[in-house]
Tab-separated table of N, CA and C in Angstrom:
chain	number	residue	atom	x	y	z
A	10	UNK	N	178.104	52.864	30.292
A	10	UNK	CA	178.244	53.524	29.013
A	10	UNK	C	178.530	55.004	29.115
A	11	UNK	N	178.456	55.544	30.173
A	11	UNK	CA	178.897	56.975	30.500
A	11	UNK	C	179.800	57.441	31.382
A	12	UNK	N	180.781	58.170	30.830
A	12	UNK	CA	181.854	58.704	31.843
A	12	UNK	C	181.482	59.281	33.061
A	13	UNK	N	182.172	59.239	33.971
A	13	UNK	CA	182.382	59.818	34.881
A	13	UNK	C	183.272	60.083	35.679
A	14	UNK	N	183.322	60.925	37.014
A	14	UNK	CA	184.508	60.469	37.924
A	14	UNK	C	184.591	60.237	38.957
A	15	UNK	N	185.944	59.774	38.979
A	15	UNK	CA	186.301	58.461	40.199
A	15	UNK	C	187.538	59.272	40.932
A	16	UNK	N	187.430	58.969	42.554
A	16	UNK	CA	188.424	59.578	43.040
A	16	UNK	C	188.915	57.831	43.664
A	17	UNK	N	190.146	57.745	43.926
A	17	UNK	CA	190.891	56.502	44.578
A	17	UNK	C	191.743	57.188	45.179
A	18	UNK	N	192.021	55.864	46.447
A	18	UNK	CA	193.722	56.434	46.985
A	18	UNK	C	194.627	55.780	45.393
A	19	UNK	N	196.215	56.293	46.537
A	19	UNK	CA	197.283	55.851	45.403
A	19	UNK	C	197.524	54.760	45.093
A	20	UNK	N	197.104	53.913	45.783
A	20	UNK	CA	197.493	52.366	45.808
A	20	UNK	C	195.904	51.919	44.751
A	21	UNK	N	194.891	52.483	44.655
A	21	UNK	CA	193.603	51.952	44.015
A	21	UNK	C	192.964	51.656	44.470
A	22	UNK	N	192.492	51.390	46.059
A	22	UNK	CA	191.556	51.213	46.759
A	22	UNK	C	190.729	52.276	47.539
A	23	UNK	N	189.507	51.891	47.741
A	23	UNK	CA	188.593	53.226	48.144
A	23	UNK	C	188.203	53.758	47.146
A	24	UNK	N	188.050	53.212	46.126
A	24	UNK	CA	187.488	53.922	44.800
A	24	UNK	C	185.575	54.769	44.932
A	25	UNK	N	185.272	55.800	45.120
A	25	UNK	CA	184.289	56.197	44.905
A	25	UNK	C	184.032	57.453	43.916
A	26	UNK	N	182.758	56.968	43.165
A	26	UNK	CA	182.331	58.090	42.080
A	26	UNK	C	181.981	59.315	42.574
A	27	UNK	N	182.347	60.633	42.087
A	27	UNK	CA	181.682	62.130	42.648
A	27	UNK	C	180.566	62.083	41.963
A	28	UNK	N	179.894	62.483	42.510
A	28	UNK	CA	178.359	62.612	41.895
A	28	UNK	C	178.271	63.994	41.350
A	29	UNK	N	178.658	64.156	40.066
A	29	UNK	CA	178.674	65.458	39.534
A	29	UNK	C	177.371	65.631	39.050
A	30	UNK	N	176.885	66.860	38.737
A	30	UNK	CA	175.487	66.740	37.700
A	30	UNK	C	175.358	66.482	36.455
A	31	UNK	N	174.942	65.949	35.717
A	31	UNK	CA	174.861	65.557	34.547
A	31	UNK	C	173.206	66.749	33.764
A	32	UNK	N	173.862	67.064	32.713
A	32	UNK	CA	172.985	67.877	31.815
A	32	UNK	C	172.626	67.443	30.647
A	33	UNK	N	173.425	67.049	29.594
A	33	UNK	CA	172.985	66.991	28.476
A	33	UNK	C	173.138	65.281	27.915
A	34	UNK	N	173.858	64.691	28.885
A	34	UNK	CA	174.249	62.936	28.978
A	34	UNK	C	174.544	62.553	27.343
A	35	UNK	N	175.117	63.482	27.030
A	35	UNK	CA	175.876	62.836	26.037
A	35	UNK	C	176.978	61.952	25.735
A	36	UNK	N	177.320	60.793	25.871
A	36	UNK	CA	178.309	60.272	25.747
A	36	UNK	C	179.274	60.214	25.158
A	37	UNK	N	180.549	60.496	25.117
A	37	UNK	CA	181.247	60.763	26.759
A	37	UNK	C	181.489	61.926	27.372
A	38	UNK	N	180.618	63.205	26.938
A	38	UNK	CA	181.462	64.513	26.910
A	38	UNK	C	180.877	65.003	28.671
A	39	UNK	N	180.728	64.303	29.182
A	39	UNK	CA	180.191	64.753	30.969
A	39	UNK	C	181.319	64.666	31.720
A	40	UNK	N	182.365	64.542	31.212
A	40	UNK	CA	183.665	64.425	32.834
A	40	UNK	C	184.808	64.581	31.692
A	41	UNK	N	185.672	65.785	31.397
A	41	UNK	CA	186.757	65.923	30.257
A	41	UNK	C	187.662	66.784	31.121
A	42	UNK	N	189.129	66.172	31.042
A	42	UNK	CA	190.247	66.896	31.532
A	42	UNK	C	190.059	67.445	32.891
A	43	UNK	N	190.058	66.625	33.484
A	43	UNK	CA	189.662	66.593	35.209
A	43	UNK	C	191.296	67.380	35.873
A	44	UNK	N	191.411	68.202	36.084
A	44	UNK	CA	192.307	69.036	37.275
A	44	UNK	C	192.262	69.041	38.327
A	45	UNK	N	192.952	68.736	39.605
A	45	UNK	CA	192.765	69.308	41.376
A	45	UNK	C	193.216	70.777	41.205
A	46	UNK	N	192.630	71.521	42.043
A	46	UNK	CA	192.966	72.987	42.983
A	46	UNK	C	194.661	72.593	43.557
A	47	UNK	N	195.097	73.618	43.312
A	47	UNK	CA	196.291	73.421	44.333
A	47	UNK	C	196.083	73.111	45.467
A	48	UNK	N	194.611	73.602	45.762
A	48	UNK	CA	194.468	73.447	47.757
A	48	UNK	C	193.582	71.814	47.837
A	49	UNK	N	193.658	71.360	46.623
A	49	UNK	CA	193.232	69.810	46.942
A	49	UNK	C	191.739	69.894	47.310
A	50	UNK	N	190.941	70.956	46.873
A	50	UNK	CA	189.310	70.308	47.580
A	50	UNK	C	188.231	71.117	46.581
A	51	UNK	N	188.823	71.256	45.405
A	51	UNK	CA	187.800	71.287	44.259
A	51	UNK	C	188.924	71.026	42.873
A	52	UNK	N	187.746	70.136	41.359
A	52	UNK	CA	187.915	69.204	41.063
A	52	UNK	C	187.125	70.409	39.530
A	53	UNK	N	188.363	70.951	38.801
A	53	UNK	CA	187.840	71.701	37.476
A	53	UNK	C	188.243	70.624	36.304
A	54	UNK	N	186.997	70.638	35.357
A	54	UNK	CA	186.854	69.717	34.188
A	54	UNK	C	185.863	70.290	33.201
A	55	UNK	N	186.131	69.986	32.035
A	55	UNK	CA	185.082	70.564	31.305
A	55	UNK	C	183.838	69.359	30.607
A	56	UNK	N	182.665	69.913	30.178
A	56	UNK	CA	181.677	68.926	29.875
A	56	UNK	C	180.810	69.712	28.950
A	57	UNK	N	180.004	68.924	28.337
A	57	UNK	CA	178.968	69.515	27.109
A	57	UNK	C	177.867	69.855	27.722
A	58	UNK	N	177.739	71.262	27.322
A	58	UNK	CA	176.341	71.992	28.153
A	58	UNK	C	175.362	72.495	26.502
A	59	UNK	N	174.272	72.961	26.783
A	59	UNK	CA	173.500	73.596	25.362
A	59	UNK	C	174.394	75.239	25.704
A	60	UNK	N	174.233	75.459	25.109
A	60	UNK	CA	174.856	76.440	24.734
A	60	UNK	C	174.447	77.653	24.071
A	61	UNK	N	174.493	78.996	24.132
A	61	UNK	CA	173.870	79.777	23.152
A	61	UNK	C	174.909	80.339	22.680
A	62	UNK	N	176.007	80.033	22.438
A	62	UNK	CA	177.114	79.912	21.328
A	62	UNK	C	176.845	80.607	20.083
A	63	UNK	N	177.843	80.593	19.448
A	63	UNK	CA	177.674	80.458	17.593
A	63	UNK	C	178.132	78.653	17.000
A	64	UNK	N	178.241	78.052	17.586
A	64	UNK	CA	177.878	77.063	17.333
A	64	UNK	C	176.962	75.990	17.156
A	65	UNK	N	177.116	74.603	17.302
A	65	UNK	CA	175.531	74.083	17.042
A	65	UNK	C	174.410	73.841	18.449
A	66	UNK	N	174.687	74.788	19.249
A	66	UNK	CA	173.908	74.761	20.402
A	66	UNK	C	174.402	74.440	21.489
A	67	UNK	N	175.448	73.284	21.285
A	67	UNK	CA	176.047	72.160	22.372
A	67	UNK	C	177.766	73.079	22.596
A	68	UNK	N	178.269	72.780	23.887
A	68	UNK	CA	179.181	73.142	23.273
A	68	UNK	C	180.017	73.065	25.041
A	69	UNK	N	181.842	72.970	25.299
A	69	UNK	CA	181.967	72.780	26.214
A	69	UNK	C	182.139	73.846	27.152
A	70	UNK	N	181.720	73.464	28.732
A	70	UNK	CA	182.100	74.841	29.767
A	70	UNK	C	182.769	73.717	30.517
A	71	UNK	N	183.344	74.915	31.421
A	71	UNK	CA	184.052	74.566	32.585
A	71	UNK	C	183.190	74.062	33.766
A	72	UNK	N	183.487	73.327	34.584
A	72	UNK	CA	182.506	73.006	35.536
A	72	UNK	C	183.369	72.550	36.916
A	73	UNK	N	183.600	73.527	37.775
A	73	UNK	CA	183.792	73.076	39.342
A	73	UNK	C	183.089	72.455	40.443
A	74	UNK	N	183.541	71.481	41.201
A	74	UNK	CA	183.088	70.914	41.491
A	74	UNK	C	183.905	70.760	43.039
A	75	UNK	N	183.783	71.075	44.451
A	75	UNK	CA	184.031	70.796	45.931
A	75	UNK	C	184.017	69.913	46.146
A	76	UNK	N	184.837	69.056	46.724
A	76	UNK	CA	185.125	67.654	46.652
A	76	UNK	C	185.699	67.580	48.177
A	77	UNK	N	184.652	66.737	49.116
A	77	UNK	CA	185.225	66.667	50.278
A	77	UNK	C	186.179	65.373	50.671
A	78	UNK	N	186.624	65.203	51.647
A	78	UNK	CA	187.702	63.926	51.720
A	78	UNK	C	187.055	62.574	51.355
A	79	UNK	N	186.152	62.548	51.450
A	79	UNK	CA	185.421	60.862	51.136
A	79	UNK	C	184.654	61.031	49.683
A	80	UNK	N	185.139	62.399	48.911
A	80	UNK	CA	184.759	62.202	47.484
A	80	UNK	C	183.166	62.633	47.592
A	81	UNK	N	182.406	62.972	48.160
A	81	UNK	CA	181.497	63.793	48.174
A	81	UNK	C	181.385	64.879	47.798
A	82	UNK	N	180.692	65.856	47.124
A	82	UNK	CA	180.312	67.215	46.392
A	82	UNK	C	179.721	67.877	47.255
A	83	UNK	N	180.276	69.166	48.109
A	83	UNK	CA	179.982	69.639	48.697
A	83	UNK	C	179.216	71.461	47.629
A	84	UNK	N	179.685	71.738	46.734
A	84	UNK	CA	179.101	72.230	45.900
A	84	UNK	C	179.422	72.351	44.578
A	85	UNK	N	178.588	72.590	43.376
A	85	UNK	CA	179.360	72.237	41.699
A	85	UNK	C	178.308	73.225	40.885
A	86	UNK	N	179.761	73.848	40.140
A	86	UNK	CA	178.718	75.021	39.082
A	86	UNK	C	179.638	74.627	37.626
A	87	UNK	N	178.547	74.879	37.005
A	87	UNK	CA	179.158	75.268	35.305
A	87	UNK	C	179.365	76.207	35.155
A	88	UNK	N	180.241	77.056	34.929
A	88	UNK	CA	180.620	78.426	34.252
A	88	UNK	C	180.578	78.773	32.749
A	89	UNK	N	179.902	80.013	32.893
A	89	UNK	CA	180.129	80.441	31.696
A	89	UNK	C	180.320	81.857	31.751
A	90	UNK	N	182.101	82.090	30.650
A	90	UNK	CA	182.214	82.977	31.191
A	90	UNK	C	182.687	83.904	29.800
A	91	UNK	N	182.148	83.507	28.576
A	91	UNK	CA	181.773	84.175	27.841
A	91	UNK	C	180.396	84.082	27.081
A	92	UNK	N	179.215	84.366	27.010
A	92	UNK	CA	178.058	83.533	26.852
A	92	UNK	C	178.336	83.442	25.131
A	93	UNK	N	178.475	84.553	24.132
A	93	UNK	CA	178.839	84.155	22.772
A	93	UNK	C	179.440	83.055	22.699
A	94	UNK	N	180.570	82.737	23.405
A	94	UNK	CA	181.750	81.397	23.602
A	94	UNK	C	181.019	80.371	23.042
A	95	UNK	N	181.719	79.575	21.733
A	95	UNK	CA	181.173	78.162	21.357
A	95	UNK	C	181.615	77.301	22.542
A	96	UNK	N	182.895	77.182	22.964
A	96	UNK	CA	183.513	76.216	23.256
A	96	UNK	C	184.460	77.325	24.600
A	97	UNK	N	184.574	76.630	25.657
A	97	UNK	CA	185.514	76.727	26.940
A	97	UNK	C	185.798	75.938	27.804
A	98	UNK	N	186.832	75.251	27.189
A	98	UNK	CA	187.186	74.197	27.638
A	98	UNK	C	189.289	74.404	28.390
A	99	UNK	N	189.595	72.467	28.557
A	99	UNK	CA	191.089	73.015	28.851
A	99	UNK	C	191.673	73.283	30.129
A	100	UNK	N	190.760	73.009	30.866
A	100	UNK	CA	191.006	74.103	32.426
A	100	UNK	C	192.509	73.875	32.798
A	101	UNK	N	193.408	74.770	33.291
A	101	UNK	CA	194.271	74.510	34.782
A	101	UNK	C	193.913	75.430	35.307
A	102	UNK	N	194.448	75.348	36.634
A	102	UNK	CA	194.407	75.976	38.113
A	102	UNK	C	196.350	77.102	37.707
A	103	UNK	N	195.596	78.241	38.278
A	103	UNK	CA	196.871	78.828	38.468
A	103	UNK	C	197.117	78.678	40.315
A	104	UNK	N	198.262	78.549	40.775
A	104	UNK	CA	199.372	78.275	41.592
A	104	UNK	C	198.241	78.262	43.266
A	105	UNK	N	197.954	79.865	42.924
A	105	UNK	CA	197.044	79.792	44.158
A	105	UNK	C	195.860	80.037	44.462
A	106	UNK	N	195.198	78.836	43.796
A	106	UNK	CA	193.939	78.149	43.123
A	106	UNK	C	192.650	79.720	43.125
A	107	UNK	N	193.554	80.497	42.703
A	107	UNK	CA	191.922	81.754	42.782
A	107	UNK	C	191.283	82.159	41.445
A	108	UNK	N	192.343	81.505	40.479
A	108	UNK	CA	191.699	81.680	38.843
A	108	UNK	C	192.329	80.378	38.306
A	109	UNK	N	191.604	80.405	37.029
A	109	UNK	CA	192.215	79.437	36.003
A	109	UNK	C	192.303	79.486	34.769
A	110	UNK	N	193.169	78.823	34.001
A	110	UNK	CA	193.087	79.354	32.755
A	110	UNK	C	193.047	77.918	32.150
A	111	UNK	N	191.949	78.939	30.769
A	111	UNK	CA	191.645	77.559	29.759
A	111	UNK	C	191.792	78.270	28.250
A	112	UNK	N	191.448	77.269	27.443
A	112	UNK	CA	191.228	77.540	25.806
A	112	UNK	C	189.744	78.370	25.617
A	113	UNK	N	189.252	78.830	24.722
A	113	UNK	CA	188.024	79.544	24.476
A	113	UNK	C	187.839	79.306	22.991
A	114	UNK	N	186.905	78.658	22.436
A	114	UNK	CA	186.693	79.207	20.424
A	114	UNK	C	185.568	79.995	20.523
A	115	UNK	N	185.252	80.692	19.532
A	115	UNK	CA	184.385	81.593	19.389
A	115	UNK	C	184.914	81.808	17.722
A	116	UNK	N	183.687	81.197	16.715
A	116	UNK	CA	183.689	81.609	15.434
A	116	UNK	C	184.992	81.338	14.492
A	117	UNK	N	185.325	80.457	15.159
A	117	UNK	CA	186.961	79.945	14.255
A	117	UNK	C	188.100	80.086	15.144
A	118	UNK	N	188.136	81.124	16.036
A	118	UNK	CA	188.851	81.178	16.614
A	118	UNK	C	189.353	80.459	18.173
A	119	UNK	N	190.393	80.236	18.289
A	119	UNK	CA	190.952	79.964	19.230
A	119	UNK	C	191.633	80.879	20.552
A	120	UNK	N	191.010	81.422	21.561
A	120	UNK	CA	192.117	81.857	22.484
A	120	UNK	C	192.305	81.477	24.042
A	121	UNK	N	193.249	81.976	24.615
A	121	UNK	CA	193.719	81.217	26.203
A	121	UNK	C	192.796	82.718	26.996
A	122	UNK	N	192.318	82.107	27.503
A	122	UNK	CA	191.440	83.230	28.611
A	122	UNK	C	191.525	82.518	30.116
A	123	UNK	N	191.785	83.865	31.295
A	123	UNK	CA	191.976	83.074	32.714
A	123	UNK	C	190.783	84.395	33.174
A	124	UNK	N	190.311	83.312	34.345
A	124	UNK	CA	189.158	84.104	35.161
A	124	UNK	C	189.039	83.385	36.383
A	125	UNK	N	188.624	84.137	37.163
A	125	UNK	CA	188.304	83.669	38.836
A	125	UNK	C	187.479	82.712	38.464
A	126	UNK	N	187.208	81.259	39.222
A	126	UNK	CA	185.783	80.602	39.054
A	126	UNK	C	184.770	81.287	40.113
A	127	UNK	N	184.080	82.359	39.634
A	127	UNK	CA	183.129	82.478	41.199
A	127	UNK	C	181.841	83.070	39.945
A	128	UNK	N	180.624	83.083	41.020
A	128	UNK	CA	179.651	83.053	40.023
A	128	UNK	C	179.859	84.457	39.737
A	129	UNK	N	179.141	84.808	38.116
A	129	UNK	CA	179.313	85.936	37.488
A	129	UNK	C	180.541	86.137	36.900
A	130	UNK	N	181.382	85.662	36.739
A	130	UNK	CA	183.315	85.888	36.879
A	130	UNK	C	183.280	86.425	35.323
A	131	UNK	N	183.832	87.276	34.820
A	131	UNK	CA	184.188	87.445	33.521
A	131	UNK	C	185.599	86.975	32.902
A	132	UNK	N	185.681	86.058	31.385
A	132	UNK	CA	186.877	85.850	31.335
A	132	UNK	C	188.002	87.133	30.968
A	133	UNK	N	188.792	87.459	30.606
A	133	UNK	CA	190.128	88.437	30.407
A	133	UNK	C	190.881	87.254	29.210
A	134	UNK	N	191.175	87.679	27.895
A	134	UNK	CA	192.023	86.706	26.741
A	134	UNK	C	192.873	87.443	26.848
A	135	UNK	N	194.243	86.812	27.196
A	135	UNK	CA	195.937	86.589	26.778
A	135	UNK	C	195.802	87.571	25.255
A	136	UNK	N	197.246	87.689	25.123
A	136	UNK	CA	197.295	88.066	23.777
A	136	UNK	C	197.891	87.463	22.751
A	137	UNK	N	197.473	86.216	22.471
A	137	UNK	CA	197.636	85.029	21.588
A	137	UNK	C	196.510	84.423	21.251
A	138	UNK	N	196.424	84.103	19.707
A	138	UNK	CA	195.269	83.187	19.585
A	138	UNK	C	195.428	82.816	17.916
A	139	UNK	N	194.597	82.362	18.168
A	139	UNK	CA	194.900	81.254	16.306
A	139	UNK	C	193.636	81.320	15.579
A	140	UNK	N	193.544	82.035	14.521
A	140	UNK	CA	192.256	81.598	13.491
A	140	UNK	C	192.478	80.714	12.478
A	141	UNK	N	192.012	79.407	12.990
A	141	UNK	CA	191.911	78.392	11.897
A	141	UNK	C	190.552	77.475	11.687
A	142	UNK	N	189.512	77.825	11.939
A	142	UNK	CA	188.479	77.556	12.003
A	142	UNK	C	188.637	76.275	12.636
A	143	UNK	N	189.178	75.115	13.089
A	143	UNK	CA	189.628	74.664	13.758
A	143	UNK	C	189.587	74.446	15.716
A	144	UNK	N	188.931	73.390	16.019
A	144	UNK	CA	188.882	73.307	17.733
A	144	UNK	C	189.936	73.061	17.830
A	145	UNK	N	190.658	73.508	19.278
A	145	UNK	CA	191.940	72.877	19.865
A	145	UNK	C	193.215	72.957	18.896
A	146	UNK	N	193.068	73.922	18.196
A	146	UNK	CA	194.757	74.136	17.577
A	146	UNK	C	195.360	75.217	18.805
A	147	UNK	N	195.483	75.192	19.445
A	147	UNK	CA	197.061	75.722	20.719
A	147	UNK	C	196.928	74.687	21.940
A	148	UNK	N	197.581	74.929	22.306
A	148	UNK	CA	198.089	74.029	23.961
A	148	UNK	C	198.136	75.334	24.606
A	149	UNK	N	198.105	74.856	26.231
A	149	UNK	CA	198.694	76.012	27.222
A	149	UNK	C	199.168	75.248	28.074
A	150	UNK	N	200.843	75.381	28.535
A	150	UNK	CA	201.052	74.727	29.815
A	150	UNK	C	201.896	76.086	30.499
A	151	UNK	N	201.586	75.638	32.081
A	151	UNK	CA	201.344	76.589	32.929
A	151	UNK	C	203.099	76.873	33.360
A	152	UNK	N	203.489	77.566	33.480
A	152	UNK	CA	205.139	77.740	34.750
A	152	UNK	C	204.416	77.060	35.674
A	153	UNK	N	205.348	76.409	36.589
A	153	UNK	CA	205.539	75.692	37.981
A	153	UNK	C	205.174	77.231	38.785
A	154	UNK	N	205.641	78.582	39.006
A	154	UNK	CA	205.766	79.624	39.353
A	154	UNK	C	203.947	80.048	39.028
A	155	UNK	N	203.776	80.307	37.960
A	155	UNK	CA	202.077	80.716	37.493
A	155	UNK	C	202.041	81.707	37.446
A	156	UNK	N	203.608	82.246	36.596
A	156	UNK	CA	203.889	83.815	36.421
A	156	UNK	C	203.657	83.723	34.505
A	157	UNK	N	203.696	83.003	34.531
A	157	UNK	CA	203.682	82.690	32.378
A	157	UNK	C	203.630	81.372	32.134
A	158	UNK	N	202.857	81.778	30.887
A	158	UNK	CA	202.157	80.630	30.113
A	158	UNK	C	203.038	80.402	28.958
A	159	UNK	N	203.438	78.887	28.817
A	159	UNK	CA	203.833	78.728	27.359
A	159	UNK	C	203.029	78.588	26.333
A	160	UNK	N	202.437	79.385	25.573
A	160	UNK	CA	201.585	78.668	24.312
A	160	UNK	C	201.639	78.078	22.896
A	161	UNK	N	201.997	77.057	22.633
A	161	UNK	CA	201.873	76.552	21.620
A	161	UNK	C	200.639	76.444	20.221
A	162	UNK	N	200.971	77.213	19.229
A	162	UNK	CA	200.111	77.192	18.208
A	162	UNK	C	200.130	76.244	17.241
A	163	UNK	N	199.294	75.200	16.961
A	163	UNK	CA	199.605	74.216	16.149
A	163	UNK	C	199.988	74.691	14.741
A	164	UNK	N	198.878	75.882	14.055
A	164	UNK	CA	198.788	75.938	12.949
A	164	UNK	C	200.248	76.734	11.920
A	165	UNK	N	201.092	77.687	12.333
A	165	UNK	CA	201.949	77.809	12.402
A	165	UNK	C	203.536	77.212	13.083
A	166	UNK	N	203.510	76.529	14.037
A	166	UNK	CA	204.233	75.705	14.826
A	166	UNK	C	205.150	77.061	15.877
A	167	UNK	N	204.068	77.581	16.434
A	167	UNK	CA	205.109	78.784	17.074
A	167	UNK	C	204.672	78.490	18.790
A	168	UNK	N	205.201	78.855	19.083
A	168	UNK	CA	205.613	79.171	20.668
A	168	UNK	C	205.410	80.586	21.005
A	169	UNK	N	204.781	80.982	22.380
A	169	UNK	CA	204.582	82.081	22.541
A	169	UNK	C	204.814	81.853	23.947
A	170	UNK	N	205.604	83.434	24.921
A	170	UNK	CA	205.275	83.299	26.083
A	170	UNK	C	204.531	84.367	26.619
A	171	UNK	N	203.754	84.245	27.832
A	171	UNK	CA	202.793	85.231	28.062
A	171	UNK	C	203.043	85.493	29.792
A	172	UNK	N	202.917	86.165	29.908
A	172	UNK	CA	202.655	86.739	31.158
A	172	UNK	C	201.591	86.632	32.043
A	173	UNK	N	200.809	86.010	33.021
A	173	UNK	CA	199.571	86.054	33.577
A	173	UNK	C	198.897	86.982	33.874
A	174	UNK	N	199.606	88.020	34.193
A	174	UNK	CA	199.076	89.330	35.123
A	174	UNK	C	198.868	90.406	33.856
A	175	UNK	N	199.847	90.766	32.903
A	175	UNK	CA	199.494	91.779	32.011
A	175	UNK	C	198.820	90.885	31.033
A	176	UNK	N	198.961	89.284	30.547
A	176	UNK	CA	197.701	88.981	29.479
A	176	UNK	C	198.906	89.003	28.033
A	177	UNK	N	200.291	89.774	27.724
A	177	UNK	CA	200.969	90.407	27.180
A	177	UNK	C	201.639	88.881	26.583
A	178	UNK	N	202.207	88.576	24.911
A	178	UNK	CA	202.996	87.608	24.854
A	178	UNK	C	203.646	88.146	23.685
A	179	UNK	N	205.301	87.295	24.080
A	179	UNK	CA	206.311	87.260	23.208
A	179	UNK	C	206.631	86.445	21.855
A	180	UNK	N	206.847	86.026	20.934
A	180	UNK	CA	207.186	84.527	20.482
A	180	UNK	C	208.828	84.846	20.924
């Protein structure tokens, strides 16, 4: 009755579960939007932690997780890397796996924030974001390169491009 995750080869055999930690066992929000590292040996996803948010307590973080060749957890943290943050969720890996960027809400709002995963890490927000009181109104997909972000705003239907390094976006 509860999610989790599963690493397999390509063919489907060798299937074993990572033993991530489980906190708040809410069903299903413990294993969401599972990513690899470019370097293949940690495993970013987001999950429902309590929260001291402006929301109702609960709310999602990011959570890395070291993943050795036989699917073992060699080490796994939750991040939090805005503590106001209702919600930080969304993860990708930029190119050469030393930050990542995800979605953030905070109070209606929506924005794309990238930060190192290491403990203490502070996030840095892009300069795009959406107030629609609303979870999950933008997308972010990454350049192949991991020089700019395309962002998509649902609530208007606009497109934005951003830059990684200055944070800076165009429509």
């Amino acid at each position: 009755g509860n999610w989790a995750l599963f690493l397999a080869k390509a063919d489907g055999t060798g299937v074993v579960q990572v033993p991530v930690t489980r906190e708040l066992m809410e069903t299903p929000y413990e294993v969401l939007a599972p990513t690899w590292s470019p370097t293949g040996d940690r495993i970013a996803f987001h999950r429902l932690t309590a929260t001291p948010g402006n929301g109702n307590g609960n709310g999602f973080r990011i959570h890395v997780a070291e993943i050795d060749a036989v699917g073992g957890v060699n080490a796994q943290r939750t991040f939090v890397f805005d503590g106001t943050s209702d919600e930080e969720m969304d993860v990708q890996w930029l190119p050469e796996g030393k930050q990542i960027v995800f979605t953030r809400h905070d109070q209606g709002t929506d924005y794309v924030s990238i930060a190192d995963p290491i403990a203490g890490a502070r996030s840095r927000d892009v300069d795009v974001s959406t107030t629609t009181g609303d979870v999950g109104m933008l997308r972010v997909t990454l350049a192949p390169d991991g020089k700019t972000l395309l962002v998509h705003l649902w609530a208007d239907n606009s497109d934005w491009l951003v830059d990684v390094e200055t944070g800076s976006a165009r429509q």
